[in-house]
Tab-separated table of C-alpha atoms and ligand atoms in Angstrom:
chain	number	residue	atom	x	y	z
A	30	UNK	CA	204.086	98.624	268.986
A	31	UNK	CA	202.851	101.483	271.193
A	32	UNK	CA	205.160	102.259	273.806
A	33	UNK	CA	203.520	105.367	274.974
A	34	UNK	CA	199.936	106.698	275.040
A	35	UNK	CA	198.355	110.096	276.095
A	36	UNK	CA	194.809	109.831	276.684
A	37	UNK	CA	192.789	112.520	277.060
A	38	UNK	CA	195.101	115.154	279.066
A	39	UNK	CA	193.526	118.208	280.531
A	40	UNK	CA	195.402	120.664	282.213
A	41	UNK	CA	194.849	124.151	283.466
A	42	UNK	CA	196.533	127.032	285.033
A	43	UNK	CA	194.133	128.834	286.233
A	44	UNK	CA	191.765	130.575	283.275
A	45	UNK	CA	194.341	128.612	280.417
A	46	UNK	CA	193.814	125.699	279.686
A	47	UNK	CA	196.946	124.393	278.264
A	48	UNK	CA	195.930	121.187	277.325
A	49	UNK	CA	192.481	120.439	276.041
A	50	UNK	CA	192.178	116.395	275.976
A	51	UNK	CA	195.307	115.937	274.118
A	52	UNK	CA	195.618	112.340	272.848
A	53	UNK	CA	198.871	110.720	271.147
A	54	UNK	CA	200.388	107.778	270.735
A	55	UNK	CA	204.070	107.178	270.223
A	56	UNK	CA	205.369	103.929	268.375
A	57	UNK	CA	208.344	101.765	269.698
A	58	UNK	CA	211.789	103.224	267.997
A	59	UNK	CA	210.106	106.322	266.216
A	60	UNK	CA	211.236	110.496	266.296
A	61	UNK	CA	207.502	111.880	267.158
A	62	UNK	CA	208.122	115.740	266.605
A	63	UNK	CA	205.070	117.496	268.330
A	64	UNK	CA	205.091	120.580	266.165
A	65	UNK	CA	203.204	123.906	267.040
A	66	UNK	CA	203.307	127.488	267.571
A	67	UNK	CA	204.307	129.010	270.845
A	68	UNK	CA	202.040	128.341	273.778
A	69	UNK	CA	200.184	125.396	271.929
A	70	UNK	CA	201.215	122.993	274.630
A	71	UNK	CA	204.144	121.078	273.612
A	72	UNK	CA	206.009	121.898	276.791
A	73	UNK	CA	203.187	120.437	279.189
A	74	UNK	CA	202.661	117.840	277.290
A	75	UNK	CA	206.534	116.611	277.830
A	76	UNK	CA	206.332	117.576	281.452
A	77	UNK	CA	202.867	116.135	282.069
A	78	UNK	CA	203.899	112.577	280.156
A	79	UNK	CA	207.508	113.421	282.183
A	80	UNK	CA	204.941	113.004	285.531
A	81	UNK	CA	206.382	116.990	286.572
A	82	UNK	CA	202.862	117.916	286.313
A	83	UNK	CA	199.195	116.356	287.119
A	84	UNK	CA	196.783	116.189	284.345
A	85	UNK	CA	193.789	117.840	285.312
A	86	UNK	CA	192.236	114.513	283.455
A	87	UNK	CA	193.448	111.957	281.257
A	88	UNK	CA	195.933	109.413	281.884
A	89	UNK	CA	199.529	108.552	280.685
A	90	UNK	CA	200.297	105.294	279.829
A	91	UNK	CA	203.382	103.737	279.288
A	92	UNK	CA	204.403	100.223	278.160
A	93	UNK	CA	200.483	99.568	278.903
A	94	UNK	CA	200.815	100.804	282.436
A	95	UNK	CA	198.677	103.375	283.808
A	96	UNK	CA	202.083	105.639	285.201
A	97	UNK	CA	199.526	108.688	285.946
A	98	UNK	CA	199.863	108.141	289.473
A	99	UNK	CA	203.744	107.747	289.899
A	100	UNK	CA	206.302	110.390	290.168
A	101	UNK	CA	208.673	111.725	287.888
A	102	UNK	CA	211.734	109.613	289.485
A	103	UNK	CA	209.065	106.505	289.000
A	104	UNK	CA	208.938	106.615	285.403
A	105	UNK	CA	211.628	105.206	282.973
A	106	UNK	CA	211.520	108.355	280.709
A	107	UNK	CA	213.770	110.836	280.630
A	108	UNK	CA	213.458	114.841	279.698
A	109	UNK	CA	215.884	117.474	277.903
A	110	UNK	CA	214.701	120.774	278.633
A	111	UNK	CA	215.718	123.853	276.850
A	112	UNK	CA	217.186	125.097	279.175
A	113	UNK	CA	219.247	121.693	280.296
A	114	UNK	CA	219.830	122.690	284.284
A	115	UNK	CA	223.492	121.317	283.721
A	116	UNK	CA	225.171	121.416	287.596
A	117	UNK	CA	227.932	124.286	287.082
A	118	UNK	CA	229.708	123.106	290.032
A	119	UNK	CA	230.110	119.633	288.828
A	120	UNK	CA	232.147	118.760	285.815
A	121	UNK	CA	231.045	117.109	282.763
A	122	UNK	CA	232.247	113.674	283.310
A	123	UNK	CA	230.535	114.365	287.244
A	124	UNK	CA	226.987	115.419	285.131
A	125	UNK	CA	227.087	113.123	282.648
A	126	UNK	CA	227.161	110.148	285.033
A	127	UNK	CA	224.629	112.253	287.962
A	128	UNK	CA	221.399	110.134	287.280
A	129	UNK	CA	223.203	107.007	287.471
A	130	UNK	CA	224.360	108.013	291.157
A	131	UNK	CA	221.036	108.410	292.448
A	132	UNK	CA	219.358	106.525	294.600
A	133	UNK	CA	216.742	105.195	291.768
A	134	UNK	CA	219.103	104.337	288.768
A	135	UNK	CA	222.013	103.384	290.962
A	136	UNK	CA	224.936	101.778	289.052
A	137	UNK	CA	228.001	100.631	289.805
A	138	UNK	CA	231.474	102.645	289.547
A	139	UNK	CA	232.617	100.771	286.637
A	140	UNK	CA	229.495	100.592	284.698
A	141	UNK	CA	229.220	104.224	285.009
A	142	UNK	CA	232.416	105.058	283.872
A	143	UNK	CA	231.872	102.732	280.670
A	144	UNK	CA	228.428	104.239	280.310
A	145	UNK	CA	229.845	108.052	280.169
A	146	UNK	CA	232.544	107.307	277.876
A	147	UNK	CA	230.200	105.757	275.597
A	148	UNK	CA	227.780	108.466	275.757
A	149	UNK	CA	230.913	111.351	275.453
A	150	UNK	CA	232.195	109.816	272.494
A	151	UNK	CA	228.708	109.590	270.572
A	152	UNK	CA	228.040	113.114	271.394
A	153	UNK	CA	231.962	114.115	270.644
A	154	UNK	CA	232.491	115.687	273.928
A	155	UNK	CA	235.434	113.417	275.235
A	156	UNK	CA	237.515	115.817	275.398
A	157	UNK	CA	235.003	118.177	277.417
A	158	UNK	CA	234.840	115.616	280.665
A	159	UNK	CA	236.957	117.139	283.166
A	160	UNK	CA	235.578	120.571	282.048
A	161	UNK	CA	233.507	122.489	284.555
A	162	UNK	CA	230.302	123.151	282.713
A	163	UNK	CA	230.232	126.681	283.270
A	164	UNK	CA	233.186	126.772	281.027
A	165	UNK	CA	231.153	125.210	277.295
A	166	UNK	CA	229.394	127.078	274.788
A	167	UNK	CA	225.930	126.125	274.030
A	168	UNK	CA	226.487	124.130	272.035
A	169	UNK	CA	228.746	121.764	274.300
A	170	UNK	CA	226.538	121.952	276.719
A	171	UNK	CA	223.244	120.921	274.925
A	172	UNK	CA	225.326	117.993	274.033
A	173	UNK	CA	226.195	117.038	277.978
A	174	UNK	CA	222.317	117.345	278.466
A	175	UNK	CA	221.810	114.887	275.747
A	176	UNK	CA	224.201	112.393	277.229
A	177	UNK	CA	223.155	112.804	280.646
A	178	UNK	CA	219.760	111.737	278.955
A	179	UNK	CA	221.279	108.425	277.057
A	180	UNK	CA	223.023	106.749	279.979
A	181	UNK	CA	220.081	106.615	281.753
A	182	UNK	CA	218.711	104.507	278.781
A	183	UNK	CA	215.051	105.487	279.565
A	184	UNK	CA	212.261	103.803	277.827
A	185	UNK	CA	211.785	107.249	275.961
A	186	UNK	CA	213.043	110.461	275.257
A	187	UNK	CA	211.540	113.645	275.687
A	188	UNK	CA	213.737	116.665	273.833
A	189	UNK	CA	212.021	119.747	274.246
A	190	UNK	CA	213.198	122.723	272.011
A	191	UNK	CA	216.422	121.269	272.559
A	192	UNK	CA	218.366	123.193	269.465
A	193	UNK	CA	216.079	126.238	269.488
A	194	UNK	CA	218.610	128.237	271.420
A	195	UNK	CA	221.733	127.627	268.727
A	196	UNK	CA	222.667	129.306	265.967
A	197	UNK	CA	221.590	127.409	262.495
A	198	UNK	CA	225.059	126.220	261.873
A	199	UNK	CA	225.445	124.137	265.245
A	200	UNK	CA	221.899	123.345	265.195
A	201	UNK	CA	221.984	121.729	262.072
A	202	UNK	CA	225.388	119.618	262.999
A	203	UNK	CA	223.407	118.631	266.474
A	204	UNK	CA	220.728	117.563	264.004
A	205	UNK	CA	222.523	114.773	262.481
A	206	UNK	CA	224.248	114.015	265.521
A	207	UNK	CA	220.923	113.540	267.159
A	208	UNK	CA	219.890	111.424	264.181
A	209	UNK	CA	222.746	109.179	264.419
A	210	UNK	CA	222.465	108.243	268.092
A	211	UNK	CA	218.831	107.853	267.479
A	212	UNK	CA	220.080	105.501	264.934
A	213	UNK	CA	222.873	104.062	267.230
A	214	UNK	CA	220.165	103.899	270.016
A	215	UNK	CA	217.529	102.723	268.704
A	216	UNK	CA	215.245	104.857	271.115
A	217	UNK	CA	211.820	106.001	271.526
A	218	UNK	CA	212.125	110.145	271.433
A	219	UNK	CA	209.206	113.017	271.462
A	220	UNK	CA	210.970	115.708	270.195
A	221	UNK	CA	208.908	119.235	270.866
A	222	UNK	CA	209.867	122.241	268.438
A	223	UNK	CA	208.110	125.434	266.652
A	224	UNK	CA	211.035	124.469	264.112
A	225	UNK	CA	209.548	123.226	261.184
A	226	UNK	CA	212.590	122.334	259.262
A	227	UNK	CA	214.532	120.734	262.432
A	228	UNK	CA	210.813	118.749	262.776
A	229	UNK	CA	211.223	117.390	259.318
A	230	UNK	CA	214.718	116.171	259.569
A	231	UNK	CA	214.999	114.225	262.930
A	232	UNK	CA	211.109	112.945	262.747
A	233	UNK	CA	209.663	109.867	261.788
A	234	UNK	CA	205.977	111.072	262.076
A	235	UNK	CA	204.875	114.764	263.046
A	236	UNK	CA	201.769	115.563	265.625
A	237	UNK	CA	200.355	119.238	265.061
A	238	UNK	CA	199.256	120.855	268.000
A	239	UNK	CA	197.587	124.099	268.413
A	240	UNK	CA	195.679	124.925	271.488
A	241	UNK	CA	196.352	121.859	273.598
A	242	UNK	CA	195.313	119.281	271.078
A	243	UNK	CA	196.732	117.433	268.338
A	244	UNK	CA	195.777	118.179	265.187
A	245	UNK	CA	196.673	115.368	262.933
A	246	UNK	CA	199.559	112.899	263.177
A	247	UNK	CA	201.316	111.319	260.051
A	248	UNK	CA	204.501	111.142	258.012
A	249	UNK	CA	205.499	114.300	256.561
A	250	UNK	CA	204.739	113.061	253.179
A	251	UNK	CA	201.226	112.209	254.314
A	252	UNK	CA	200.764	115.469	255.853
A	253	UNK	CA	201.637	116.948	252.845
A	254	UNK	CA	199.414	114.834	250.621
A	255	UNK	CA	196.419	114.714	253.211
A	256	UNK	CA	196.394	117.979	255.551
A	257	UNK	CA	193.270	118.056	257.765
A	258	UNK	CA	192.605	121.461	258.405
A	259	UNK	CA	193.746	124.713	257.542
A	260	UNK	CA	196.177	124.915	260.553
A	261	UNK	CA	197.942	122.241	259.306
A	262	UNK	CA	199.180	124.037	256.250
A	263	UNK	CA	200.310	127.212	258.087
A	264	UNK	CA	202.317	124.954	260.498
A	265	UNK	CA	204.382	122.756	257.994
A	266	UNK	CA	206.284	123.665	254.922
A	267	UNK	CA	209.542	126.117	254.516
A	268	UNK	CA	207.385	128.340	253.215
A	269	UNK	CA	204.113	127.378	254.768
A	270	UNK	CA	201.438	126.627	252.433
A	271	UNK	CA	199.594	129.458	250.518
A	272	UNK	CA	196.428	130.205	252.004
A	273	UNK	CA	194.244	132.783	249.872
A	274	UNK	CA	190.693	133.654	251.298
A	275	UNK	CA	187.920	132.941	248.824
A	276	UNK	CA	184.100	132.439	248.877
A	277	UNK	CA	181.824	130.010	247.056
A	278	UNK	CA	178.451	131.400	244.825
A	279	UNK	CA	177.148	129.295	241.656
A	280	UNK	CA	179.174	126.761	241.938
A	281	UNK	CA	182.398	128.478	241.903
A	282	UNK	CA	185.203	129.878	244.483
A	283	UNK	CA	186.195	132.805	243.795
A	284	UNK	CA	188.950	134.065	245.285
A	285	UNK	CA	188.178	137.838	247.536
A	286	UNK	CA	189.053	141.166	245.788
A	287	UNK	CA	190.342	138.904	242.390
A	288	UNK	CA	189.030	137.921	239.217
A	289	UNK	CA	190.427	134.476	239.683
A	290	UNK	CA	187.696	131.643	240.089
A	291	UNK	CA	187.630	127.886	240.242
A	292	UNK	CA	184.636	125.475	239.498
A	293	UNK	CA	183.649	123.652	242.586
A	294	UNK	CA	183.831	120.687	240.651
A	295	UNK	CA	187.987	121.561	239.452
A	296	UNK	CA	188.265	122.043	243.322
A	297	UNK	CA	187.234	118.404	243.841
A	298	UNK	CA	183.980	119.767	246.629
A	299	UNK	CA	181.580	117.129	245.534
A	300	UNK	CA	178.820	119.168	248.090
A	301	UNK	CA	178.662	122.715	247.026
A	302	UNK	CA	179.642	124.725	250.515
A	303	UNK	CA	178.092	128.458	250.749
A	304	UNK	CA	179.944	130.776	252.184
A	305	UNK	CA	183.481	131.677	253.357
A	306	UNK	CA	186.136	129.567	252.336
A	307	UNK	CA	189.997	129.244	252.515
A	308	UNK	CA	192.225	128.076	249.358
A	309	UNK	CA	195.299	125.946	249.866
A	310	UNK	CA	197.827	125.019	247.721
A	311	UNK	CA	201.810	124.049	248.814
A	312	UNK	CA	204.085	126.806	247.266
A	313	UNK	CA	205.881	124.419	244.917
A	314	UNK	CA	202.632	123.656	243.410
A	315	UNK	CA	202.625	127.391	241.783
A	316	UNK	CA	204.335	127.946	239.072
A	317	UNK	CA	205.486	130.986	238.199
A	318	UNK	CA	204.075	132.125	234.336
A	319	UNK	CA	203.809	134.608	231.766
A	320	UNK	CA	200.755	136.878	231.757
A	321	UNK	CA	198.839	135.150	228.412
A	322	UNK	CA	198.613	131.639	230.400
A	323	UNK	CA	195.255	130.782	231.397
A	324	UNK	CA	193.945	131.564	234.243
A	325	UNK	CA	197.457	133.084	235.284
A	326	UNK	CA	196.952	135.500	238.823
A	327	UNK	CA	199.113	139.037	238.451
A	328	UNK	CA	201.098	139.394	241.755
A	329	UNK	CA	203.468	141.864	242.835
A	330	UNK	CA	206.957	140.832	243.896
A	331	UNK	CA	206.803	142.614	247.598
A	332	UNK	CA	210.028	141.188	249.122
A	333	UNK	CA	212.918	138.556	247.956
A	334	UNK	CA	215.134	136.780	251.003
A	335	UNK	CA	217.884	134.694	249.806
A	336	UNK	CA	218.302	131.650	251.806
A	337	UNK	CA	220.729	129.036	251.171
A	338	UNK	CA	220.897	127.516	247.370
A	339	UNK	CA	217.308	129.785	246.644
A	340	UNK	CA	215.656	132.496	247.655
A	341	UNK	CA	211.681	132.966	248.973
A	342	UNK	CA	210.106	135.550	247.051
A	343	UNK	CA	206.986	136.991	248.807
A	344	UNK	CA	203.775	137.909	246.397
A	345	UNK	CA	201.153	140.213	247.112
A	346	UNK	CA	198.099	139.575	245.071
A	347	UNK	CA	194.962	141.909	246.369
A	348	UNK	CA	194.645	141.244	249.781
A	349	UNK	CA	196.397	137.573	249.735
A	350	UNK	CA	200.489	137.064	250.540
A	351	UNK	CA	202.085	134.095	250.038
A	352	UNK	CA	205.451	133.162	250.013
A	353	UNK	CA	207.633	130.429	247.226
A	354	UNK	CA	211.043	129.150	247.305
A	355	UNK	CA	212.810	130.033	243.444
A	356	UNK	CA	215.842	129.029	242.126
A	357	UNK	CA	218.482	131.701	243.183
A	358	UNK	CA	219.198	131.866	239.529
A	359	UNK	CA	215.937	133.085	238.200
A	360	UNK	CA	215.504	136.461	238.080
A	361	UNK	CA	212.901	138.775	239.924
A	362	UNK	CA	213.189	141.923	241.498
A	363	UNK	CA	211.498	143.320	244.458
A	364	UNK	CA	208.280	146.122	243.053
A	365	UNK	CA	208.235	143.785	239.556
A	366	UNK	CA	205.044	141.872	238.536
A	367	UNK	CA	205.102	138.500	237.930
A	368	UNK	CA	202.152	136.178	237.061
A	369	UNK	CA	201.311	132.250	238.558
A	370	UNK	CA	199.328	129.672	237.922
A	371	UNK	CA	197.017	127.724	240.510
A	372	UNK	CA	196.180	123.969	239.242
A	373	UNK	CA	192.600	123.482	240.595
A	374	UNK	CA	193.428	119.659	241.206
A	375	UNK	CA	196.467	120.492	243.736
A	376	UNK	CA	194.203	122.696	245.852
A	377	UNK	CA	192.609	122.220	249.352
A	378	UNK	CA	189.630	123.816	250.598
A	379	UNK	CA	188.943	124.739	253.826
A	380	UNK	CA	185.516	126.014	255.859
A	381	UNK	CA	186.840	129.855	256.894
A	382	UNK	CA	184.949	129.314	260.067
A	383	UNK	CA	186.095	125.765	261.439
A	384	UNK	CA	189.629	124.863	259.471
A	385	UNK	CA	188.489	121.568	258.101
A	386	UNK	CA	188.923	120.336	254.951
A	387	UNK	CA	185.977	120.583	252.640
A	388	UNK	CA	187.384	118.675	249.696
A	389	UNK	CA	186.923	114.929	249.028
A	390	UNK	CA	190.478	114.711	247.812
A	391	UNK	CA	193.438	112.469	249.976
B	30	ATP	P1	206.598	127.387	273.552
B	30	ATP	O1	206.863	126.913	272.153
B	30	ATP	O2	206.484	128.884	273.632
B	30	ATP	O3	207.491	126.790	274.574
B	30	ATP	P2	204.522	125.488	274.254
B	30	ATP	O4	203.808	124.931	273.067
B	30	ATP	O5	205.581	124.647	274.849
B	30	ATP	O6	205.068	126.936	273.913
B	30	ATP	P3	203.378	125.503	276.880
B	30	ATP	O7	204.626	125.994	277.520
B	30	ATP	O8	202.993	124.090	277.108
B	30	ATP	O9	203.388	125.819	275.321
B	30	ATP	O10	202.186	126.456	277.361
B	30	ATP	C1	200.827	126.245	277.011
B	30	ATP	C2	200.002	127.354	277.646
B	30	ATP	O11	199.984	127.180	279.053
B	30	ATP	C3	200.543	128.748	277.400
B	30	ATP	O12	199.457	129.623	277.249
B	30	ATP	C4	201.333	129.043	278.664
B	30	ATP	O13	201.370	130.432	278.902
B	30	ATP	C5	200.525	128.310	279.715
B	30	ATP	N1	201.370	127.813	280.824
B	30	ATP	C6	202.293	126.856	280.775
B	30	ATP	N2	202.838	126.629	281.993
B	30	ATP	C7	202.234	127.489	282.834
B	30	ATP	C8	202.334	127.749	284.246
B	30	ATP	N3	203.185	127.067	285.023
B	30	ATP	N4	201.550	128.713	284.760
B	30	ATP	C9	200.666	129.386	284.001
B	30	ATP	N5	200.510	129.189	282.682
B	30	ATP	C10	201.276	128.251	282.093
């Protein structure tokens, strides 16, 4: 069931136009990431749907109401900013319970108290409560602005960037912890990030945005078998998918300033497109392979970052970069050449011009 609905949105300031008839729909008990670079619109999207700004045009609708027209304070969702406006001179126990004080979600002494113990303890910050906020680390205090969030028990969720601003350590132990009172919860959250990897852990389904619109919305898995357009590639995947610039004459792509080439037909193009193209393929569909393969492409081994159990090894070939996850254990060396191989049948092709997808392939 669809418990919330964008339709449309258009908002400006000024000459940018932030969003650019945004539509999305978010399902009853789902993580929607919105995923996109910075400035695509995530953040007005959460504070238009939030009601803290006025579409331009469009319309929000919640639990099949039209809410455009109420207030913030009129609308059973609540927000979790990046930067979570925690009251310093209040302490935690005072913040956590604050919305249910006011005037609009008004509860009673008792139920509050039960409310913010229940929150403290899923978040693990019972011992934190008579702490002044000023006194937590970032950590601690992302985790008050989560729980101030829960015991409102809003119809949905809006987390905006909310682990961006902590190291990878604590963001990936808020991670689960967000994952499990999602579980616990069972609630509706829109969860904004540039984070790719954060995005594919807490999300049910992902919607791309880039310049004020979404993209395409699916599972990851489906986004990975089916991206849409070229953006899509560039804005999932740890590393992003290889894009390698190519154009199309005789019934071939060739790929610019190479020898390598690909019948259209390989490339699963069942028109014959003229003209500039782009080449996709996900990292962990090249394999890395000696020189006497066929059709193996020489690269040079420009850079190699350990990360973790591997280590991304960025390729120049020509004018084209790309960058692949390896086992830490193999071994290549930064300045070596390497060969790989690019399997016609696990590529994408994309119009230069437009992004879209020119292959019939899903
Ligand atoms: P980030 O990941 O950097 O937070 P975002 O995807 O959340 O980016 P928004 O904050 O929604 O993007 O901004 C979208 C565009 O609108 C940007 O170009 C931004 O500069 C502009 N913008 C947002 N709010 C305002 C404002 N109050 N006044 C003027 N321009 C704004």
């Amino acid at each position: 069931m669809t418990v919330l609905q964008a339709l449309g949105l258009v908002k400006s300031f000024g000459v940018i136009r932030a969003l650019d008839g945004l539509e999305l729909a978010v399902r009853e008990g789902e993580v929607l990431a919105l995923l996109g670079p910075t400035g695509a619109g995530k953040t007005t999207t959460l504070r238009t749907i939030a009601g803290l700004e006025t579409p331009d045009e469009g319309r929000v609708i919640l639990d099949g109401e039209d809410v455009t027209p109420l207030g913030a304070r009129e609308r059973d969702v609540a927000v979790v900013f990046e930067r979570f406006n925690l009251l310093s001179t209040l302490s935690v126990r005072d913040n956590i319970a604050f919305p249910l004080r006011s005037p609009v979600y008004r509860q009673d002494e008792d139920e509050i108290e039960r409310r913010v113990a229940t929150a403290a303890t899923d978040l693990r910050i019972d011992h934190l409560l008579d702490r002044n906020t000023d006194q937590l680390s970032g950590g601690e205090r992302q985790r008050v602005a989560i729980a101030r969030a829960l015991v409102r028990r809003p119809r949905v969720f809006l987390l905006d960037e909310p682990l961006s601003a902590l190291d990878l350590k604590l963001r990936e132990s808020l991670q689960s912890e967000l994952k499990r009172v999602h579980e616990a919860y069972g609630a509706t959250v829109v969860y904004a990030s540039h984070d790719f990897p954060s995005a594919a852990m807490l999300a049910d389904r992902i919607a791309l945005i880039e310049n004020g619109r979404v993209v395409q919305v699916d599972t990851l898995s489906g986004l990975i078998a089916d991206p849409s357009a070229a953006t899509v590639g560039r804005l999932i995947g740890s590393p992003a998918m290889a894009q390698f610039a190519g154009h199309i004459a005789d019934g071939q792509l060739h790929l610019d300033e190479t020898e390598v080439a690909f019948s259209c037909d390989a490339l699963g193009l069942e028109t014959h497109p003229r003209g500039s193209v782009i080449l996709g393929v996900w990292p962990e569909d090249l394999a890395i392979c000696g020189a006497d393969s066929t059709g193996s492409v020489p690269a040079l081994v420009w850079a190699t970052d350990f990360r973790g159990a591997d280590r991304v090894i960025e390729l120049h070939c020509g004018p084209h970069r790309l960058r692949k996850a390896v086992p830490r254990s193999m071994s290549v060396r930064q300045g070596e050449r390497i060969h790989f191989a690019i399997r016609p049948e696990r590529c994408f092709v994309y119009d230069a011009a437009t992004g879209r997808r020119q292959d019939a392939r899903s």
